[in-house]
CSV table of N, CA and C in Angstrom, one decimal:
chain,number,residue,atom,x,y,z
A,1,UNK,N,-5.8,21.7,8.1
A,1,UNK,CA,-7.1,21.0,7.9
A,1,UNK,C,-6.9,19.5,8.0
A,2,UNK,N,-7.6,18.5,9.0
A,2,UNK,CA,-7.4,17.2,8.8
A,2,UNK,C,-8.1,16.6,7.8
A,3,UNK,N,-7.8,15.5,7.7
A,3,UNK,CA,-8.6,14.5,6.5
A,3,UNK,C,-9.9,14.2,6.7
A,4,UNK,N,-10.7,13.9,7.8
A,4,UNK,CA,-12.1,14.3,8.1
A,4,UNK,C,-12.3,15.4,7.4
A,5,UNK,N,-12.1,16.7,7.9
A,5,UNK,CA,-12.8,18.1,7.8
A,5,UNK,C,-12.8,18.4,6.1
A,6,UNK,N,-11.3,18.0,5.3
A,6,UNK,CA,-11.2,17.8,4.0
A,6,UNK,C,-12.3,17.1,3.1
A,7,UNK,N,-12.8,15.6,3.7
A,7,UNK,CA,-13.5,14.9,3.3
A,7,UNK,C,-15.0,15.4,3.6
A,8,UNK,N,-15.0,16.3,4.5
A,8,UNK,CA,-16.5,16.4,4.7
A,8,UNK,C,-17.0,17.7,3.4
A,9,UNK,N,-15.9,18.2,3.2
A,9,UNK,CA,-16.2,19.4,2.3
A,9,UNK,C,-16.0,19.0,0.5
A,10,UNK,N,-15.7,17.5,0.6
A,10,UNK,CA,-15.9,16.8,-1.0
A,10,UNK,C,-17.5,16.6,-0.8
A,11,UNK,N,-17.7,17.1,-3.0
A,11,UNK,CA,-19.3,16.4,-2.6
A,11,UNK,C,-19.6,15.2,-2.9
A,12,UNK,N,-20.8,15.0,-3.0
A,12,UNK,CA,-21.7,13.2,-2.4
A,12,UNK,C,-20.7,12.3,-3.6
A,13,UNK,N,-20.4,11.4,-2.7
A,13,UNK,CA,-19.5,10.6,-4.0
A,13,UNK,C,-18.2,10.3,-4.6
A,14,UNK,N,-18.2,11.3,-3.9
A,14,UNK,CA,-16.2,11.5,-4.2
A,14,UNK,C,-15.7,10.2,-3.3
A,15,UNK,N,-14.9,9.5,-4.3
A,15,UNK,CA,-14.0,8.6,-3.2
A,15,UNK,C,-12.2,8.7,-3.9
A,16,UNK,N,-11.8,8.5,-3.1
A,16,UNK,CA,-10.0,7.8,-2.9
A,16,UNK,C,-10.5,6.5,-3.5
A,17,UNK,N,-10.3,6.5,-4.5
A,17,UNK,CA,-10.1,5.0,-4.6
A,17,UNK,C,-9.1,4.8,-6.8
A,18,UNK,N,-7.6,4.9,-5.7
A,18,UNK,CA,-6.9,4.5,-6.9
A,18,UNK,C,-6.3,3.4,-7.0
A,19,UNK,N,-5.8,3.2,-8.4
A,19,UNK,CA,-5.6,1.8,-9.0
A,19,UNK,C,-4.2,1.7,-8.7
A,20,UNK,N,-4.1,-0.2,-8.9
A,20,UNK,CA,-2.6,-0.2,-7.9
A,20,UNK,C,-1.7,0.4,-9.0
A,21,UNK,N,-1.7,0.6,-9.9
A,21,UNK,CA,0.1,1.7,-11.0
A,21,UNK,C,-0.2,3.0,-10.4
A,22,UNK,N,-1.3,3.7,-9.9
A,22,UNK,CA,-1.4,4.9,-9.3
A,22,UNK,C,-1.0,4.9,-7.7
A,23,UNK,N,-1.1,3.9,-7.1
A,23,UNK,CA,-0.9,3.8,-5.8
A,23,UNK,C,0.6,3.7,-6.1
A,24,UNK,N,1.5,3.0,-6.9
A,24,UNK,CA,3.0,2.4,-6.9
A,24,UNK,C,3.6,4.0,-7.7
A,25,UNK,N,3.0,4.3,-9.2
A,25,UNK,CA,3.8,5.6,-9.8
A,25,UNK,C,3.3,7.0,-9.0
A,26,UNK,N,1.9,7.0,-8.2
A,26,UNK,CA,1.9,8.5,-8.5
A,26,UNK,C,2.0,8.7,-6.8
A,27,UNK,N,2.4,7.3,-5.8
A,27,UNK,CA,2.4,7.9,-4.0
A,27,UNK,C,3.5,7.2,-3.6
A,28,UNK,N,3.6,5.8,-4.1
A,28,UNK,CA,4.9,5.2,-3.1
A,28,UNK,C,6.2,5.6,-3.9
A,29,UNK,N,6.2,5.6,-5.0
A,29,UNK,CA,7.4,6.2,-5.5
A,29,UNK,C,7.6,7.2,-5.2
A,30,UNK,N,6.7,8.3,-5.1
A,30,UNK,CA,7.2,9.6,-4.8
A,30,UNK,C,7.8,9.9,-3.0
A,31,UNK,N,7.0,8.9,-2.2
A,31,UNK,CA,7.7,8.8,-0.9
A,31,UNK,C,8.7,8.2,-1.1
A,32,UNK,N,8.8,6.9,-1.7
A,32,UNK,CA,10.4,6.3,-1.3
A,32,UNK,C,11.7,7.8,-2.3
A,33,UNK,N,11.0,8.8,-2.8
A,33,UNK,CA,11.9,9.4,-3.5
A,33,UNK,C,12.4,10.8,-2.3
A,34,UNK,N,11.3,10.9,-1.9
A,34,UNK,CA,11.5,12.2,-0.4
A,34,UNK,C,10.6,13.5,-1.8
A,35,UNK,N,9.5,12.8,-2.4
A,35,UNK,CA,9.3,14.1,-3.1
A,35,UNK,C,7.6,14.3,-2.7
A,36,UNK,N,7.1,15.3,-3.0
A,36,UNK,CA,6.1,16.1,-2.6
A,36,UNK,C,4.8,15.1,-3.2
A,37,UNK,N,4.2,14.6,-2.0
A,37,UNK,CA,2.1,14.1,-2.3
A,37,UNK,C,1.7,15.0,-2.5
A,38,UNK,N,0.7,15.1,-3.1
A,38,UNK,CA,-0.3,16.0,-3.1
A,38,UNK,C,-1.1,16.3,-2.3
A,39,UNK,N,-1.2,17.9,-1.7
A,39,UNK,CA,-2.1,18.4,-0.6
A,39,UNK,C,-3.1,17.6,-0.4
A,40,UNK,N,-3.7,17.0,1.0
A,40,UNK,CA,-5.2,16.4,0.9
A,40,UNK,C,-4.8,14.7,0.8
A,41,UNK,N,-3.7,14.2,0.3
A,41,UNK,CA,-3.6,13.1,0.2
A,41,UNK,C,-4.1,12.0,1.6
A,42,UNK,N,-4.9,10.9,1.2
A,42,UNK,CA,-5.3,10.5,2.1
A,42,UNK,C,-4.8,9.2,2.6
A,43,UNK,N,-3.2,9.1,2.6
A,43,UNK,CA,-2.4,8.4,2.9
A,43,UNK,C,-1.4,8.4,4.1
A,44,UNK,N,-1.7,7.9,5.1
A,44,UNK,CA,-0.8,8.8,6.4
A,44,UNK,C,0.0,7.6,6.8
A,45,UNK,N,1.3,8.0,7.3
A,45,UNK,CA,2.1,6.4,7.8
A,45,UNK,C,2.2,6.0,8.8
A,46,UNK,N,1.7,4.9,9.3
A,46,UNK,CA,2.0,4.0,10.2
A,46,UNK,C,2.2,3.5,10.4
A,47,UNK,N,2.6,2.9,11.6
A,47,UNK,CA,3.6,1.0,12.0
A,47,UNK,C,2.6,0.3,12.4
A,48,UNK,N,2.5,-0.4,11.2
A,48,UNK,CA,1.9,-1.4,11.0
A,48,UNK,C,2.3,-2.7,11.9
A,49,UNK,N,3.3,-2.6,12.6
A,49,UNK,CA,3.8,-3.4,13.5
A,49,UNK,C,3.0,-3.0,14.6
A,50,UNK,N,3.3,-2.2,15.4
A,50,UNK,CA,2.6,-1.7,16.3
A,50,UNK,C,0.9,-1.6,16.7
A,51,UNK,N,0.2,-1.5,15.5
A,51,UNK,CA,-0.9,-1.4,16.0
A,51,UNK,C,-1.9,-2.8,15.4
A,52,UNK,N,-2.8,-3.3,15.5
A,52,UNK,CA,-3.6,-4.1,15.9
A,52,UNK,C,-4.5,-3.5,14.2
A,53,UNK,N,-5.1,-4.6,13.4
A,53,UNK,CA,-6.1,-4.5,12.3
A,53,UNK,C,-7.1,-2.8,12.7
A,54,UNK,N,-7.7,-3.7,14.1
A,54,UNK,CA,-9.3,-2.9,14.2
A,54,UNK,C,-8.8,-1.7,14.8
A,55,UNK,N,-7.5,-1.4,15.0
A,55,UNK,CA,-7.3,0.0,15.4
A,55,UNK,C,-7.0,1.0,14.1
A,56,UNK,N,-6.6,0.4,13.0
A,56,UNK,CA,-6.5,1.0,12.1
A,56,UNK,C,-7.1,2.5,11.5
A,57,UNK,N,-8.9,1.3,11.6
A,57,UNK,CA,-10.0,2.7,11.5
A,57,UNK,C,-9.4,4.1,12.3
A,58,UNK,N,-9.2,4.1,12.8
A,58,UNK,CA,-9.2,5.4,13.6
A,58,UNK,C,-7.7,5.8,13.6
A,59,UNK,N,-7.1,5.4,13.1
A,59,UNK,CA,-5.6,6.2,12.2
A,59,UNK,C,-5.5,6.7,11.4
A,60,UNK,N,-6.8,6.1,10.3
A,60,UNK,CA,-6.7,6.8,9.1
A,60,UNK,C,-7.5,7.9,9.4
A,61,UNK,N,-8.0,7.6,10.2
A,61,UNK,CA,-8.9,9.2,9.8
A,61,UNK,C,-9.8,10.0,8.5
A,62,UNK,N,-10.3,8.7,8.4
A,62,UNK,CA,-11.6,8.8,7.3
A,62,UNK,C,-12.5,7.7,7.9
A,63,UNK,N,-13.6,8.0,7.3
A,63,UNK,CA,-14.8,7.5,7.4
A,63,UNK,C,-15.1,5.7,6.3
A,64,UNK,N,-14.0,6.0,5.8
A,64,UNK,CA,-14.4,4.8,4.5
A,64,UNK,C,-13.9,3.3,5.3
A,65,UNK,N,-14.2,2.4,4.3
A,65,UNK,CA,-13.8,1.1,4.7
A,65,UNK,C,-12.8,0.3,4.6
A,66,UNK,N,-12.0,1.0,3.5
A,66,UNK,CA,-10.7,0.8,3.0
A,66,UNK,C,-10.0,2.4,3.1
A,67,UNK,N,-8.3,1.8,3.6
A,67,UNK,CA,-7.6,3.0,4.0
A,67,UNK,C,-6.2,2.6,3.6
A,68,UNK,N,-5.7,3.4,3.2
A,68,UNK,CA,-4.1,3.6,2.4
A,68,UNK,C,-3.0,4.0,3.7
A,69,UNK,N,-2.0,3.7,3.6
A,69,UNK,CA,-1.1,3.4,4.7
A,69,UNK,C,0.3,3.6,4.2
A,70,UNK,N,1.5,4.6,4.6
A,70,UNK,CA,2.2,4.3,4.1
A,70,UNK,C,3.2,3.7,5.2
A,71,UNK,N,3.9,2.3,5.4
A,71,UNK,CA,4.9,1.7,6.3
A,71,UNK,C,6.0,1.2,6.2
A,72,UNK,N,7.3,1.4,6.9
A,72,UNK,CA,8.3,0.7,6.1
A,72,UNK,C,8.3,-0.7,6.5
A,73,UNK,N,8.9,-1.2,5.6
A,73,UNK,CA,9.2,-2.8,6.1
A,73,UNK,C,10.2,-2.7,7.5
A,74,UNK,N,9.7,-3.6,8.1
A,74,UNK,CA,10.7,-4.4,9.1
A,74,UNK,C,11.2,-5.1,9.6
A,75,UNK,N,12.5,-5.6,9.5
A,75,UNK,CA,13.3,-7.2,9.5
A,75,UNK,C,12.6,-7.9,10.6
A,76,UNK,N,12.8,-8.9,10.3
A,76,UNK,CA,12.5,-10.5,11.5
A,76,UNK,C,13.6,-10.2,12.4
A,77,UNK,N,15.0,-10.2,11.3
A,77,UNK,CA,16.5,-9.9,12.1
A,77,UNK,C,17.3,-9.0,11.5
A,78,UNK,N,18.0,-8.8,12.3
A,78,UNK,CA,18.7,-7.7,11.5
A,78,UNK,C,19.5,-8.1,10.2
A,79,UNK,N,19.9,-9.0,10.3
A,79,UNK,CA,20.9,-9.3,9.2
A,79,UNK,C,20.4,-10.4,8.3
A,80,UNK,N,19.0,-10.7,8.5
A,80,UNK,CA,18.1,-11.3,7.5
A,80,UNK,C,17.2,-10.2,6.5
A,81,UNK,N,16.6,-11.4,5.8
A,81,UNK,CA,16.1,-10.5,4.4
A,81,UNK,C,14.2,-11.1,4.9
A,82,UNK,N,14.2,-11.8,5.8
A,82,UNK,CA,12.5,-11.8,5.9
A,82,UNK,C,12.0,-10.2,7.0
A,83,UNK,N,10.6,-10.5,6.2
A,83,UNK,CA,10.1,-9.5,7.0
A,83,UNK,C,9.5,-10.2,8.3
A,84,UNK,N,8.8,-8.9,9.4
A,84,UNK,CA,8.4,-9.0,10.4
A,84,UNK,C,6.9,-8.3,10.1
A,85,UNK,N,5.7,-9.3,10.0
A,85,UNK,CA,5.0,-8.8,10.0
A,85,UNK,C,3.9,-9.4,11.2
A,86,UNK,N,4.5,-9.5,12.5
A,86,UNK,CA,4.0,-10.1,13.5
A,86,UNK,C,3.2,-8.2,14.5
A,87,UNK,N,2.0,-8.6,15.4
A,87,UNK,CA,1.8,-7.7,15.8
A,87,UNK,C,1.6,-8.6,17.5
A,88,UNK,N,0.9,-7.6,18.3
A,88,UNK,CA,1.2,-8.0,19.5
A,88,UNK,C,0.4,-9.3,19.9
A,89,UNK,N,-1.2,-9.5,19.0
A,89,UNK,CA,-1.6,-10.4,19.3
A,89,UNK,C,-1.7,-11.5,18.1
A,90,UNK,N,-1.4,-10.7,17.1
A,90,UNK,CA,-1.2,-12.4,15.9
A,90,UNK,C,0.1,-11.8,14.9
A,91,UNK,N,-0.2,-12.3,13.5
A,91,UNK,CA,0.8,-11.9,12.3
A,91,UNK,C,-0.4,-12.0,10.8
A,92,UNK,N,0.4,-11.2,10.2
A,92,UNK,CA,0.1,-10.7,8.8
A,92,UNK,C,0.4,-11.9,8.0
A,93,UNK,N,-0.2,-12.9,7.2
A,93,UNK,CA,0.2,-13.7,6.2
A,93,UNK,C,0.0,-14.0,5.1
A,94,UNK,N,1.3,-14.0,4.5
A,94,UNK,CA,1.0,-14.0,2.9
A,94,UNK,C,0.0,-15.0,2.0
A,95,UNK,N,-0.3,-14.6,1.3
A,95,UNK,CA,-1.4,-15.2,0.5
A,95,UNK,C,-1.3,-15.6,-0.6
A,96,UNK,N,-1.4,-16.5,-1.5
A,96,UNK,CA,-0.9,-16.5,-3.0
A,96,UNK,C,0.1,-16.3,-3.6
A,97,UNK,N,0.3,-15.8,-5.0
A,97,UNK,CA,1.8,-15.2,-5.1
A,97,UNK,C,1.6,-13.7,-5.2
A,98,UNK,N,2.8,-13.3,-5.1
A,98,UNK,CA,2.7,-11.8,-5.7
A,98,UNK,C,2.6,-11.7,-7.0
A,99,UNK,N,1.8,-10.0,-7.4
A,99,UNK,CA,0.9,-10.0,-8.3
A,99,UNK,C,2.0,-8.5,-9.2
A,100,UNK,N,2.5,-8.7,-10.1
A,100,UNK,CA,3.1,-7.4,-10.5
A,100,UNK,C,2.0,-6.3,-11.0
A,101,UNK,N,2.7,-5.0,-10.5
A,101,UNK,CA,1.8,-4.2,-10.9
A,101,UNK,C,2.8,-3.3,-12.4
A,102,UNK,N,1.7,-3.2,-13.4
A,102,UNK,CA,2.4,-2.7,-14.1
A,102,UNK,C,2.5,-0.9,-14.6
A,103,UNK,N,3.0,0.0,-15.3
A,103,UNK,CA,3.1,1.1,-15.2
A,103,UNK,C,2.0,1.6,-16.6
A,104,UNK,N,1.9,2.4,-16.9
A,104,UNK,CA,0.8,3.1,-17.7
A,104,UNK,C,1.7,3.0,-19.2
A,105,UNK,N,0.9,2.7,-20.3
A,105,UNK,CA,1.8,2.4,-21.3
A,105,UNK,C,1.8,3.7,-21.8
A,106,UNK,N,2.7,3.6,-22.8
A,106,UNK,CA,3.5,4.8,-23.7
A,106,UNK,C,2.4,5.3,-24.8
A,107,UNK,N,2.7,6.5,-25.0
A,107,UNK,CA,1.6,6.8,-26.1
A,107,UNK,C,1.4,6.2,-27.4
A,108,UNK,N,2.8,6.2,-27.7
A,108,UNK,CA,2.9,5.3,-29.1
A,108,UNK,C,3.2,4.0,-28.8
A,109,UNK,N,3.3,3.3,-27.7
A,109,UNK,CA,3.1,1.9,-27.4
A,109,UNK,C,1.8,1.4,-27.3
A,110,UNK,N,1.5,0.2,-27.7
A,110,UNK,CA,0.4,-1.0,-27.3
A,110,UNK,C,-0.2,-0.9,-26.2
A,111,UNK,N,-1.1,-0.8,-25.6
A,111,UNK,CA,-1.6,-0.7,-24.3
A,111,UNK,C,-1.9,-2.2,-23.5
A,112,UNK,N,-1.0,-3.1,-24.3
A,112,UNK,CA,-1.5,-4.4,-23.9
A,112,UNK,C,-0.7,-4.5,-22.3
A,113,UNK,N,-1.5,-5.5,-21.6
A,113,UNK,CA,-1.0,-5.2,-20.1
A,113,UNK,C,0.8,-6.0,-20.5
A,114,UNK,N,0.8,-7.0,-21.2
A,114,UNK,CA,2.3,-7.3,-21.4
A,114,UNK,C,3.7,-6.6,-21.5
A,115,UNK,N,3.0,-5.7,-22.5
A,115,UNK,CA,4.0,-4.4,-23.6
A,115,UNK,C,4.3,-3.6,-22.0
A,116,UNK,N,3.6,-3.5,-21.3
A,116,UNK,CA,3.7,-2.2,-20.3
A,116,UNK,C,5.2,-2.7,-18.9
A,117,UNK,N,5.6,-1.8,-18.6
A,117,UNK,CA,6.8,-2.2,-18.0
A,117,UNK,C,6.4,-2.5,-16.4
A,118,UNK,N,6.9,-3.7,-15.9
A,118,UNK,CA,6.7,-4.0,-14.3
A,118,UNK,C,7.5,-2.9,-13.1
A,119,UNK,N,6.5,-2.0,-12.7
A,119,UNK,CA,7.0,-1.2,-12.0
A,119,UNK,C,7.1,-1.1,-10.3
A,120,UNK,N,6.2,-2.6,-9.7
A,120,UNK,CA,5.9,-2.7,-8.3
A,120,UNK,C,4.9,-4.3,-8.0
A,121,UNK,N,5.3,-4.2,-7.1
A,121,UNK,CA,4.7,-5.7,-7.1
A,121,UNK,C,3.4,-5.8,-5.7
A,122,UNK,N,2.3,-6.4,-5.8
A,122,UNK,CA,1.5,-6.5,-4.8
A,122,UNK,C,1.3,-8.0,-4.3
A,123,UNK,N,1.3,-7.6,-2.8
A,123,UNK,CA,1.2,-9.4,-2.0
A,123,UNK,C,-0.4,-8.9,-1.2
A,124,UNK,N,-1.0,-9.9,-1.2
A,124,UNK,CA,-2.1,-10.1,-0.4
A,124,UNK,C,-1.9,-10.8,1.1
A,125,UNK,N,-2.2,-10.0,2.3
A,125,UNK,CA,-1.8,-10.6,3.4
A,125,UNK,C,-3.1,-10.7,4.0
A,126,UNK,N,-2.9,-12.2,4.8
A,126,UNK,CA,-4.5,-12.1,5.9
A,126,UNK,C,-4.2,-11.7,7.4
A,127,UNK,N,-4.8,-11.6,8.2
A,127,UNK,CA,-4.2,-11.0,9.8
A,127,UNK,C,-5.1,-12.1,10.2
A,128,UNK,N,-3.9,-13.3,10.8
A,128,UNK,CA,-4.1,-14.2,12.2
A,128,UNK,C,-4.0,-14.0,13.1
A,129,UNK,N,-5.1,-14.2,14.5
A,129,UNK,CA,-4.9,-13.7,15.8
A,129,UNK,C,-4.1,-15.5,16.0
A,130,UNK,N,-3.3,-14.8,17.1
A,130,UNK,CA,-2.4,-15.9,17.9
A,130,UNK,C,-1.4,-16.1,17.2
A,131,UNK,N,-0.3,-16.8,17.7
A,131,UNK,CA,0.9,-17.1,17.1
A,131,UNK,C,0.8,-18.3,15.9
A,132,UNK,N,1.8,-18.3,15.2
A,132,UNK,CA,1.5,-19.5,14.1
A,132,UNK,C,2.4,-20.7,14.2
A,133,UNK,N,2.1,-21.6,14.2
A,133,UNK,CA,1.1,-22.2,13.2
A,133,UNK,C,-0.4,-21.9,14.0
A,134,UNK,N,-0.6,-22.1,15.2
A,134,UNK,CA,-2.1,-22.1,15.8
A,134,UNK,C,-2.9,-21.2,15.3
A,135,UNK,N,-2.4,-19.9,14.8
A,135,UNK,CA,-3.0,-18.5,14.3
A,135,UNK,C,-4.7,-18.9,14.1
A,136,UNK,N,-5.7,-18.2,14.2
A,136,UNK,CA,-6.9,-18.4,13.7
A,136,UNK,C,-7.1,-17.1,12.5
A,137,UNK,N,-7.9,-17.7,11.6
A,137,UNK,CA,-7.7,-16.6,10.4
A,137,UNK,C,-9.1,-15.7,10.7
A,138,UNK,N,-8.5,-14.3,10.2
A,138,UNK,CA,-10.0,-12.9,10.3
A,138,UNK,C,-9.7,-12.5,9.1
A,139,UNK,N,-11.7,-11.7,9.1
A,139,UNK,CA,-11.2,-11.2,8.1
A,139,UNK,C,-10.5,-10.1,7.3
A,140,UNK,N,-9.8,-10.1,7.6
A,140,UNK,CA,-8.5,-8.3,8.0
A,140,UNK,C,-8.0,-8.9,6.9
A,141,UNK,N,-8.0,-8.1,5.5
A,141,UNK,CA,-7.3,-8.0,4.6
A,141,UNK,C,-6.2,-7.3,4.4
A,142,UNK,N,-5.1,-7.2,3.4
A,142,UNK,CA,-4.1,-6.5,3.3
A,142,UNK,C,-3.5,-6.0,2.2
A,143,UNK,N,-3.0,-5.3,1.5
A,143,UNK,CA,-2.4,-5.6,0.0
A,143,UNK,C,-1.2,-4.6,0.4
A,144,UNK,N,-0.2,-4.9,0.3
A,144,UNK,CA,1.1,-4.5,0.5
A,144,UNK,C,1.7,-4.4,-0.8
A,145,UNK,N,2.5,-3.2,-0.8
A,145,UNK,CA,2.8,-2.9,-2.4
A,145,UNK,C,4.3,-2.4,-2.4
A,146,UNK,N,5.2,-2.6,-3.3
A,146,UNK,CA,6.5,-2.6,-3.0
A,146,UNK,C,6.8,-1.9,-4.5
A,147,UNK,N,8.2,-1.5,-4.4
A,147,UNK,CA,8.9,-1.1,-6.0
A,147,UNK,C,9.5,-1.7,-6.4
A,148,UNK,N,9.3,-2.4,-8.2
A,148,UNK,CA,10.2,-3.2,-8.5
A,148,UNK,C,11.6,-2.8,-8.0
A,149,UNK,N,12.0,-2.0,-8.6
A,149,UNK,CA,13.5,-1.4,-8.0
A,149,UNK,C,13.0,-0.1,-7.6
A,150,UNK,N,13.9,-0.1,-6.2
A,150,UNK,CA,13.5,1.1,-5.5
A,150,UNK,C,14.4,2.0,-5.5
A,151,UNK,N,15.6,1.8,-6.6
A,151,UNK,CA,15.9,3.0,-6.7
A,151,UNK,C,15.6,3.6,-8.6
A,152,UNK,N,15.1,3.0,-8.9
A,152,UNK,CA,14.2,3.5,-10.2
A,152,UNK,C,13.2,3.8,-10.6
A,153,UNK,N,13.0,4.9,-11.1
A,153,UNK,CA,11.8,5.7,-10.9
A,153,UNK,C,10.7,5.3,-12.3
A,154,UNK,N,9.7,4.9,-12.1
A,154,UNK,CA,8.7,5.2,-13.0
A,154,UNK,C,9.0,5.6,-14.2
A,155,UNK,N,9.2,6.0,-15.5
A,155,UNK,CA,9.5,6.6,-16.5
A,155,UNK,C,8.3,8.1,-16.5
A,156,UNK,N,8.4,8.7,-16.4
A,156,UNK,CA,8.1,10.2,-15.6
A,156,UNK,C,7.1,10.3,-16.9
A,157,UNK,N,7.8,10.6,-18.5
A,157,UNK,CA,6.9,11.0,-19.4
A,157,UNK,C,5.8,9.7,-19.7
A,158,UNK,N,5.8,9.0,-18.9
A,158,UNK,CA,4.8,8.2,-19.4
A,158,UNK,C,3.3,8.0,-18.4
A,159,UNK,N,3.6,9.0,-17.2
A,159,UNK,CA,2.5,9.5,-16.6
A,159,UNK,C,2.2,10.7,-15.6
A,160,UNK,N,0.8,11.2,-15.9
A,160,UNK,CA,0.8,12.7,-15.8
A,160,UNK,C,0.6,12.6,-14.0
């Protein structure tokens, strides 16, 4: 069954629309782990290198206006630590600072957003056509989401 045909058969209302500790504990951790999404997931991967903002719509394969993506990062060089987030007609550019995302607090902990442990971090990218510095800015938004440590997992009992 594709993600259309899935979506046509939710009723009036239903949306995908989760919060970034749900996007970082309950989908990218579980990919960067090799462990099981859940059926229906409306998160499919692509190279974000390779394709162009307005082609996007029609990768994801839903109807909505915002769409979840999962991509690896890709060097500038090989033996550098910057990324490549250039496409064939512009680049992806960072925006502000990054934003930590934090993980769901403990039962017998504080629910204050401090008390809670930093488990992934979010950057805001804009998509420039042309090369940069010249780039002209659109409005193609981005939020790229990463793991604090990627080889540490979430603390499991602290979300269902």
């Amino acid at each position: 069954m594709t993600l259309r045909e899935i979506e046509s058969t939710l009723p009036p209302g239903f949306r995908f629309f989760p919060s970034d500790e749900e996007l970082v504990c309950h989908y990218l951790h579980k990919k960067v782990a090799n462990e099981r999404i859940a059926q229906g997931s409306t998160l499919v991967e692509v190279d974000l290198h390779a394709r162009e903002p307005w082609e996007l719509p029609e990768v994801a394969k839903l109807t909505a206006s915002e769409w979840y993506f999962f991509s690896f990062r890709d060097r500038k060089y090989a033996t550098g630590s910057r990324t490549n987030r250039a496409t064939k007609t512009g680049y992806w550019k960072a925006t502000g600072k990054d934003r930590e995302v934090r993980g769901p607090a403990a039962a017998a902990a504080s629910s204050s957003s401090s008390s809670r442990a930093v488990v992934g971090m979010r950057k805001t990218l804009v998509f420039y056509q042309g090369r940069a510095p010249n780039g002209v800015k659109t409005g193609w938004v981005m939020h790229e989401f990463r793991l604090d440590s990627p080889h540490s997992a979430p603390r499991r009992s602290t979300y269902s």
